mmCIF file of N, CA and C in Angstrom:
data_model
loop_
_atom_site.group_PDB
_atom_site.id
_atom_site.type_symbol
_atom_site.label_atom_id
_atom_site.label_comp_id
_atom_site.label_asym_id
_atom_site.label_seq_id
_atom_site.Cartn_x
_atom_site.Cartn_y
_atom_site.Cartn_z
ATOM 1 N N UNK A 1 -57.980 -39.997 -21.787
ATOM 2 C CA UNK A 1 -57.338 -38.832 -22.350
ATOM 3 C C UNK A 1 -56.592 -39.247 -23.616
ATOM 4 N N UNK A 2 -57.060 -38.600 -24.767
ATOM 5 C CA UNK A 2 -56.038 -39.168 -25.939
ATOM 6 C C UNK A 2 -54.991 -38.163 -25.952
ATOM 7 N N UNK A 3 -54.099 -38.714 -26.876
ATOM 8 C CA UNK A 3 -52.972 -38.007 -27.023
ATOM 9 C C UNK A 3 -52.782 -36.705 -27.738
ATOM 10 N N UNK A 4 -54.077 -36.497 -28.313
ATOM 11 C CA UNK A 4 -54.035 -34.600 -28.781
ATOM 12 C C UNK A 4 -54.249 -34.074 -27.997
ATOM 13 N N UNK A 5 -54.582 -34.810 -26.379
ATOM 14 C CA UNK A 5 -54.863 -33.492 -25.223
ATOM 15 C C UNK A 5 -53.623 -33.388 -24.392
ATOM 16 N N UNK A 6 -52.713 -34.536 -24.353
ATOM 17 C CA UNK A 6 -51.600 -34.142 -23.951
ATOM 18 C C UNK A 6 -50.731 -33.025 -24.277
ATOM 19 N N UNK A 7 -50.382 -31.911 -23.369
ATOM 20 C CA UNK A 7 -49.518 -30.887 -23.872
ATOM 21 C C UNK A 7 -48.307 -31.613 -24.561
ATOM 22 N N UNK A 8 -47.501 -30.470 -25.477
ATOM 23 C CA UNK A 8 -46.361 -31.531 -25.848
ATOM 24 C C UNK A 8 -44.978 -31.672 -25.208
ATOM 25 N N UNK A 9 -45.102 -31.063 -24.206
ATOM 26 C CA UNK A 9 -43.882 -30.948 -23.344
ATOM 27 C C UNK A 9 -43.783 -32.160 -22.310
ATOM 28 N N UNK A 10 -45.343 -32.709 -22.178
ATOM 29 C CA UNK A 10 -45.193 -34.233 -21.624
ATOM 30 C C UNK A 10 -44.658 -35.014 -21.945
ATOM 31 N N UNK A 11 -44.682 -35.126 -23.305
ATOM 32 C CA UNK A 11 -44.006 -36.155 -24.297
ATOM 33 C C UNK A 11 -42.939 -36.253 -24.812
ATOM 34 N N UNK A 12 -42.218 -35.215 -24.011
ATOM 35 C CA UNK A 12 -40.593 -34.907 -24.626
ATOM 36 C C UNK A 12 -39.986 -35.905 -23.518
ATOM 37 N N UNK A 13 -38.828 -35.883 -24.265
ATOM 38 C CA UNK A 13 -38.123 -36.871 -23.537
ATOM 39 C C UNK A 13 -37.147 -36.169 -22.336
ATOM 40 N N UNK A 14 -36.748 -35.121 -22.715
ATOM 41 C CA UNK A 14 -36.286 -34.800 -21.652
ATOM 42 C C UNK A 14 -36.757 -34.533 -19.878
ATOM 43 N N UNK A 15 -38.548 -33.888 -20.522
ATOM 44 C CA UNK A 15 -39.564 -34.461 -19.119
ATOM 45 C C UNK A 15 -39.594 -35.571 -18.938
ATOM 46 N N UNK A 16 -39.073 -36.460 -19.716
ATOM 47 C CA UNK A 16 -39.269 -37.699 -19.359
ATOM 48 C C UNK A 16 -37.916 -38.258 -18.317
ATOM 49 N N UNK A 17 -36.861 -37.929 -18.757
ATOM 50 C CA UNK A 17 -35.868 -38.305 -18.375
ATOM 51 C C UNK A 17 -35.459 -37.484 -16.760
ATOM 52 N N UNK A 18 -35.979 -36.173 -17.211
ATOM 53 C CA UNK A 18 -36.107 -35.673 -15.553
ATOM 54 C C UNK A 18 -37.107 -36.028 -14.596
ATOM 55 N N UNK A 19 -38.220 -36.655 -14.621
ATOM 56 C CA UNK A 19 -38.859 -37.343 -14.184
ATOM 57 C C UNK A 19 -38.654 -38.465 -13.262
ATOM 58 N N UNK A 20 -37.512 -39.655 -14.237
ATOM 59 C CA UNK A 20 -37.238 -40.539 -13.786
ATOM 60 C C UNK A 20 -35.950 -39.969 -12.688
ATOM 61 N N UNK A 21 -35.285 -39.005 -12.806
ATOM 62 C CA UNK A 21 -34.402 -38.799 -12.110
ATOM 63 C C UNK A 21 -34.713 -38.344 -10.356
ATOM 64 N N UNK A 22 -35.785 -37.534 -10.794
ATOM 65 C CA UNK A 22 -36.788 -37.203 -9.840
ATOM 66 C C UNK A 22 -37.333 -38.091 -8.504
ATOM 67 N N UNK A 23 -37.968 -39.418 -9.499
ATOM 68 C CA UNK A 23 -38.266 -40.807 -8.916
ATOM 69 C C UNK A 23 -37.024 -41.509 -8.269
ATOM 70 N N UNK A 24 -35.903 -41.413 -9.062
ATOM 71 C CA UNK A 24 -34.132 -42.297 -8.747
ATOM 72 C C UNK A 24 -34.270 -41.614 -7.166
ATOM 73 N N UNK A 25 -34.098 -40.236 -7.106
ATOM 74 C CA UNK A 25 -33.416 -39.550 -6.365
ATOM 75 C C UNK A 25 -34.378 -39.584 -5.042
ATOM 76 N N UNK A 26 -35.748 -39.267 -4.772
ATOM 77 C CA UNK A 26 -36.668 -39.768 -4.127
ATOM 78 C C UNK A 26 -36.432 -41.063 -3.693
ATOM 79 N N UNK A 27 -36.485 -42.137 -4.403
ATOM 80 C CA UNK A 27 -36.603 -43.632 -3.926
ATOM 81 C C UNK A 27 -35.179 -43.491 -3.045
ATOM 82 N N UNK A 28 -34.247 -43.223 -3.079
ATOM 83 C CA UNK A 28 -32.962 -43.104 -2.938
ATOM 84 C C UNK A 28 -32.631 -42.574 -1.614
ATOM 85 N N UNK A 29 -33.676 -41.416 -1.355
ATOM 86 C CA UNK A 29 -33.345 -40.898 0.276
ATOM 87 C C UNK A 29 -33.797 -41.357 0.963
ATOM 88 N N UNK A 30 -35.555 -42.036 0.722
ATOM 89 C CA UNK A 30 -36.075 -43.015 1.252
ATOM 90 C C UNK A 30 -35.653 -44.535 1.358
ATOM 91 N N UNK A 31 -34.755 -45.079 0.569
ATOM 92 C CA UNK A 31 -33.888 -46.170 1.137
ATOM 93 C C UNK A 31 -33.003 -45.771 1.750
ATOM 94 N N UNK A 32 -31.940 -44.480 1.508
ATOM 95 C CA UNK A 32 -31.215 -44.619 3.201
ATOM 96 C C UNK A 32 -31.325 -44.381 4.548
ATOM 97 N N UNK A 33 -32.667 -43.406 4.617
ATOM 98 C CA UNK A 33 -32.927 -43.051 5.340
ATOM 99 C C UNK A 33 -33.461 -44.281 6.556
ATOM 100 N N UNK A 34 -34.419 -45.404 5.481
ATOM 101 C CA UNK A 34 -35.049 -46.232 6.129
ATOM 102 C C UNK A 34 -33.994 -47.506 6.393
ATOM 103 N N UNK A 35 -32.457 -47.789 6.101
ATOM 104 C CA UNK A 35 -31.739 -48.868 5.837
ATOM 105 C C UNK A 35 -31.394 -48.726 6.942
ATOM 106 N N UNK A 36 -31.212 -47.327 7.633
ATOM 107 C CA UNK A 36 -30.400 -47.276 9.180
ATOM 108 C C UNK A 36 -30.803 -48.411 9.967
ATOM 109 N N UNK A 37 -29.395 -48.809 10.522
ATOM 110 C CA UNK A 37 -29.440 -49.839 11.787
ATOM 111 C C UNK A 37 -30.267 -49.518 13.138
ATOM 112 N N UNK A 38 -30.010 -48.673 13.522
ATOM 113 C CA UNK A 38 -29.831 -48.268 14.672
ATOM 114 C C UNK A 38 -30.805 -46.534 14.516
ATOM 115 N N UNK A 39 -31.845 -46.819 16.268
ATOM 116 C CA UNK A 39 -32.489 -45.442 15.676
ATOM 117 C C UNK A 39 -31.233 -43.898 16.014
ATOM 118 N N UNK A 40 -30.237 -44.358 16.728
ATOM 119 C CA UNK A 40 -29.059 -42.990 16.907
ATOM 120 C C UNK A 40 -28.388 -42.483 15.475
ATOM 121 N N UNK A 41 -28.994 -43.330 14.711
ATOM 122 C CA UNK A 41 -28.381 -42.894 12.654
ATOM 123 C C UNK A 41 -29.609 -42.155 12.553
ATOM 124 N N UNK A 42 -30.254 -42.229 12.751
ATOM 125 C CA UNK A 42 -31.878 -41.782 12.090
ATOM 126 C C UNK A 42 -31.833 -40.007 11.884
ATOM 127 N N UNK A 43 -31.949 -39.301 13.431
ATOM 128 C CA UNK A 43 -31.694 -38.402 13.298
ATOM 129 C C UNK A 43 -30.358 -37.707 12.250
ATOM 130 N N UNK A 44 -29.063 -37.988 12.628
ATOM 131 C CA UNK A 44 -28.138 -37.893 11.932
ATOM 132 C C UNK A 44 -28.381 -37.926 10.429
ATOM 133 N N UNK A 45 -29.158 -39.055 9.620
ATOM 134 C CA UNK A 45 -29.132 -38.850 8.421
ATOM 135 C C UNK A 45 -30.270 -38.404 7.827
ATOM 136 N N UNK A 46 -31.449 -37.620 8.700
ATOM 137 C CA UNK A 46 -32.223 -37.120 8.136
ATOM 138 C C UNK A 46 -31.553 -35.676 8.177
ATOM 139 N N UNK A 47 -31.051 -35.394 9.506
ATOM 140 C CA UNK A 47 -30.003 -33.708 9.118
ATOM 141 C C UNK A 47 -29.649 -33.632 7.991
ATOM 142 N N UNK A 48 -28.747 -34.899 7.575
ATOM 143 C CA UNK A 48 -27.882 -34.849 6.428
ATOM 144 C C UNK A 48 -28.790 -34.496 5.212
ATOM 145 N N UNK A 49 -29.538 -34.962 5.079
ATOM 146 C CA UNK A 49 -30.446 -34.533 3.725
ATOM 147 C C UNK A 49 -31.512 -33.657 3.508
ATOM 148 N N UNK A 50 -31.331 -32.920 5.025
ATOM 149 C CA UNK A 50 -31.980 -31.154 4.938
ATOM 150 C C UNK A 50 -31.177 -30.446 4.808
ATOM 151 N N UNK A 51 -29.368 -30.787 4.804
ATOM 152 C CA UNK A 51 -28.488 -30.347 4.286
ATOM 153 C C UNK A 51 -28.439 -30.075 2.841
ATOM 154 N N UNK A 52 -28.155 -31.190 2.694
ATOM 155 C CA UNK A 52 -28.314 -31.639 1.578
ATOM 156 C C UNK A 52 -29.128 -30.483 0.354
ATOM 157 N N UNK A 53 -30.699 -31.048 0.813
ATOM 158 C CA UNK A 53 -31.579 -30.082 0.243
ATOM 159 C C UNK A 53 -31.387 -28.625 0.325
ATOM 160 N N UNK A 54 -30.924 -28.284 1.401
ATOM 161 C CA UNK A 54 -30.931 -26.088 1.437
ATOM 162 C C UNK A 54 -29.777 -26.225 0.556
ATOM 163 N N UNK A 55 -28.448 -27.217 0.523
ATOM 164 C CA UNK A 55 -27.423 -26.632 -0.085
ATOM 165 C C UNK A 55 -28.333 -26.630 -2.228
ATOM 166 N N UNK A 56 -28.759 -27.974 -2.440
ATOM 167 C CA UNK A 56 -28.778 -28.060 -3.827
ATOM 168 C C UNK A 56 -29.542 -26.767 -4.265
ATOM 169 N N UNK A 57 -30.344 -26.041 -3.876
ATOM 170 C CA UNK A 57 -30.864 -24.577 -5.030
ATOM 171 C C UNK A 57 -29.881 -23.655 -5.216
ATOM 172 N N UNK A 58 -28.535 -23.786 -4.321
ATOM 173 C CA UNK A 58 -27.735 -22.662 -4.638
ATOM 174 C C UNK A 58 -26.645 -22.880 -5.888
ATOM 175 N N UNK A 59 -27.030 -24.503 -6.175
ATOM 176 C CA UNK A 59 -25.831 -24.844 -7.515
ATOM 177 C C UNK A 59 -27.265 -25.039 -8.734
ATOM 178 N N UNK A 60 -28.665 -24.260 -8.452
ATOM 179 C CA UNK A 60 -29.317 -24.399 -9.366
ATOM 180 C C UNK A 60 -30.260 -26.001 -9.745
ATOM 181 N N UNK A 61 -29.884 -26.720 -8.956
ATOM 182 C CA UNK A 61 -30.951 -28.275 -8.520
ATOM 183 C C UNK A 61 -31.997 -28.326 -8.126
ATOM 184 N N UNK A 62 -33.200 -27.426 -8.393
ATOM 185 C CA UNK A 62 -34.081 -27.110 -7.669
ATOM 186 C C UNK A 62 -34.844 -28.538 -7.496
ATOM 187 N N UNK A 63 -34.602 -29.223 -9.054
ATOM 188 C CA UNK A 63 -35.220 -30.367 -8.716
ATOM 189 C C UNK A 63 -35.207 -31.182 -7.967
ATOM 190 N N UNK A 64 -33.547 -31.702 -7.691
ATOM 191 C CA UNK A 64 -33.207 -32.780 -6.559
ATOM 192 C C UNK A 64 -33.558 -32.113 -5.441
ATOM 193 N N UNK A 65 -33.740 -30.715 -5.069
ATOM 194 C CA UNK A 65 -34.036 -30.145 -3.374
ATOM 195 C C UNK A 65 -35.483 -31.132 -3.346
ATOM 196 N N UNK A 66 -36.136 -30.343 -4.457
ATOM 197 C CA UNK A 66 -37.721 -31.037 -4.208
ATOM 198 C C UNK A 66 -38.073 -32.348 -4.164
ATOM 199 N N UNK A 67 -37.393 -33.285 -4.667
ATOM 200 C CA UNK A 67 -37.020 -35.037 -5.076
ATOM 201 C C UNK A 67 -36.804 -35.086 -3.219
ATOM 202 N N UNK A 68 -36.183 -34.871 -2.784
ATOM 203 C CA UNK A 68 -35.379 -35.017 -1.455
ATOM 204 C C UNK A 68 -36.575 -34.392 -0.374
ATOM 205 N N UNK A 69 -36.798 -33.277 -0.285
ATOM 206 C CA UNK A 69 -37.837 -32.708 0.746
ATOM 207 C C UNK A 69 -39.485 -33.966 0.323
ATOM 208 N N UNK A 70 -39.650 -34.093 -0.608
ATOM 209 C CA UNK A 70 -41.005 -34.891 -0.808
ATOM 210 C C UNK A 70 -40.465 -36.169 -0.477
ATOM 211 N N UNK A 71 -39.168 -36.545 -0.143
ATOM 212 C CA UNK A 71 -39.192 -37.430 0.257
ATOM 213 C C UNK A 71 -39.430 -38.138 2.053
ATOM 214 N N UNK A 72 -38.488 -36.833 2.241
ATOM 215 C CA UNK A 72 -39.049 -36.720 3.423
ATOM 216 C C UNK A 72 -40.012 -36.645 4.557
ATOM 217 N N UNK A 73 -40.779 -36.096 3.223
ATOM 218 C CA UNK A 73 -42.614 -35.869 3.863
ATOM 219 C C UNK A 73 -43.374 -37.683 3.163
ATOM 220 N N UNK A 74 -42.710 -38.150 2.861
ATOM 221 C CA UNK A 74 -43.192 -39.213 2.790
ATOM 222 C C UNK A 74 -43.973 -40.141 4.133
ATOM 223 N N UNK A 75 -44.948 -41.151 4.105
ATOM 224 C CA UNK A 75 -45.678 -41.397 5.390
ATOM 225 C C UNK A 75 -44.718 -42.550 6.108
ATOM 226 N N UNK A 76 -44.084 -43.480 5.035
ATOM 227 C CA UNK A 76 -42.880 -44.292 5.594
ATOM 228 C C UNK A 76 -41.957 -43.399 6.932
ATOM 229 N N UNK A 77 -41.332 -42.363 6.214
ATOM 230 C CA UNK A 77 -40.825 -41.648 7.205
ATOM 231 C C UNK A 77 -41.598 -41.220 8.193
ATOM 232 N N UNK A 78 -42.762 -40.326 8.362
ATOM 233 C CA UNK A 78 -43.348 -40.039 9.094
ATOM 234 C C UNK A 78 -43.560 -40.847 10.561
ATOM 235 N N UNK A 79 -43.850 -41.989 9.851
ATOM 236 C CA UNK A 79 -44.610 -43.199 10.815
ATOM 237 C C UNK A 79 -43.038 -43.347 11.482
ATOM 238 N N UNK A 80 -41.898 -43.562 11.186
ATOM 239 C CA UNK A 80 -40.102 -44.114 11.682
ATOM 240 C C UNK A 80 -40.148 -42.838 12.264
ATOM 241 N N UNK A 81 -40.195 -41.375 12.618
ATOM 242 C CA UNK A 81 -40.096 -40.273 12.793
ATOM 243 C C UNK A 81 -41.024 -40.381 14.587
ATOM 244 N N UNK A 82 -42.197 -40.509 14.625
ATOM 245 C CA UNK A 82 -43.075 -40.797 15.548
ATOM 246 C C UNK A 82 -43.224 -41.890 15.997
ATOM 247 N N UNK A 83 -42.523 -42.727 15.723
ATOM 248 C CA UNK A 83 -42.152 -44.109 16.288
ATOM 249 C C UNK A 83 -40.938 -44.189 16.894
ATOM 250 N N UNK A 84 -39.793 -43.624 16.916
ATOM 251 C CA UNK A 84 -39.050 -43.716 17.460
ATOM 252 C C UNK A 84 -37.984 -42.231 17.926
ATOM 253 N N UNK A 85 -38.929 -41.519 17.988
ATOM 254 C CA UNK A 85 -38.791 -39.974 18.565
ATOM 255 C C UNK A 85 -39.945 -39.612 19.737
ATOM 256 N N UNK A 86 -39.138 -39.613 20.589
ATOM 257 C CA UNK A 86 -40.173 -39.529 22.509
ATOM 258 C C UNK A 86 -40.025 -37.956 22.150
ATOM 259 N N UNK A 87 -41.365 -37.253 22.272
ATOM 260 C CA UNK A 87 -40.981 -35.801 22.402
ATOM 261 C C UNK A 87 -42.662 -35.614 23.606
ATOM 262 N N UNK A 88 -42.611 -34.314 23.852
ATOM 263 C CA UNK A 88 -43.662 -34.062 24.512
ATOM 264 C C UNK A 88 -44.497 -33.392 23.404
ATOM 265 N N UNK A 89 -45.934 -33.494 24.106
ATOM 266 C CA UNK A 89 -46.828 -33.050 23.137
ATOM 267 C C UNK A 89 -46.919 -31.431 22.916
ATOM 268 N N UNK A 90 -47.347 -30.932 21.992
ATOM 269 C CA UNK A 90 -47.038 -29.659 21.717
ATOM 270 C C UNK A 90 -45.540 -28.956 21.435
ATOM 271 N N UNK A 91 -44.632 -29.946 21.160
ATOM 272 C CA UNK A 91 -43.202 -29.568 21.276
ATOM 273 C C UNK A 91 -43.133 -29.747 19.559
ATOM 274 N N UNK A 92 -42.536 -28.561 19.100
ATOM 275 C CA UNK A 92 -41.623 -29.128 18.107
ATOM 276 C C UNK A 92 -40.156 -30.166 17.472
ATOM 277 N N UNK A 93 -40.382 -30.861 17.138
ATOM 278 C CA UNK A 93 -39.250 -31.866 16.370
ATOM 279 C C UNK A 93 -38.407 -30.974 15.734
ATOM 280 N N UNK A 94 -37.184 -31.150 16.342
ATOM 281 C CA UNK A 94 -35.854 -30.402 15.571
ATOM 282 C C UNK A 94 -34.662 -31.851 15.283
ATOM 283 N N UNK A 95 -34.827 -31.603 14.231
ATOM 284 C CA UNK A 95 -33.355 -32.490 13.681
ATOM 285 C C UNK A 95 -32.113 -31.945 13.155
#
């Protein structure tokens, strides 16, 4: 792809800079989430950052909600989620 097919809003810096913030903030829930000691934090601080997320669209953050929920759906988590959550089958997971 050369660079006359890039739109030019790719190349601004400010997509650029929200981008990386995007990535900061992502990498960020996924290291605390995964740093927990103990699996009795686990639950607890994944609440915290579905908190987290419903509260940020109401101060206008739509980005960090979405940085934070994709983080969550990440497969790291997933796999710590079903690894150390006993539920029955057909049951929904509430945190």
């Amino acid at each position: 792809m050369e660079d006359k097919d890039i739109p030019e809003w790719l190349n601004s810096e400010i997509f650029k800079e929200m981008h990386q913030l995007y990535a900061k903030i992502n990498f960020w829930t996924v290291d605390m989430i995964l740093s927990g000691k103990t699996t009795i934090i686990l639950p607890k601080t994944i609440r915290h950052f579905l908190k987290i997320s419903n509260t940020l669209p109401k101060f206008c953050n739509i980005n960090a909600a979405q940085a934070i929920i994709s983080a969550l759906q990440t497969e790291a988590i997933k796999r710590l989620v079903d690894k150390n959550v006993q539920r029955k089958p057909g049951t929904v997971l509430r945190v």
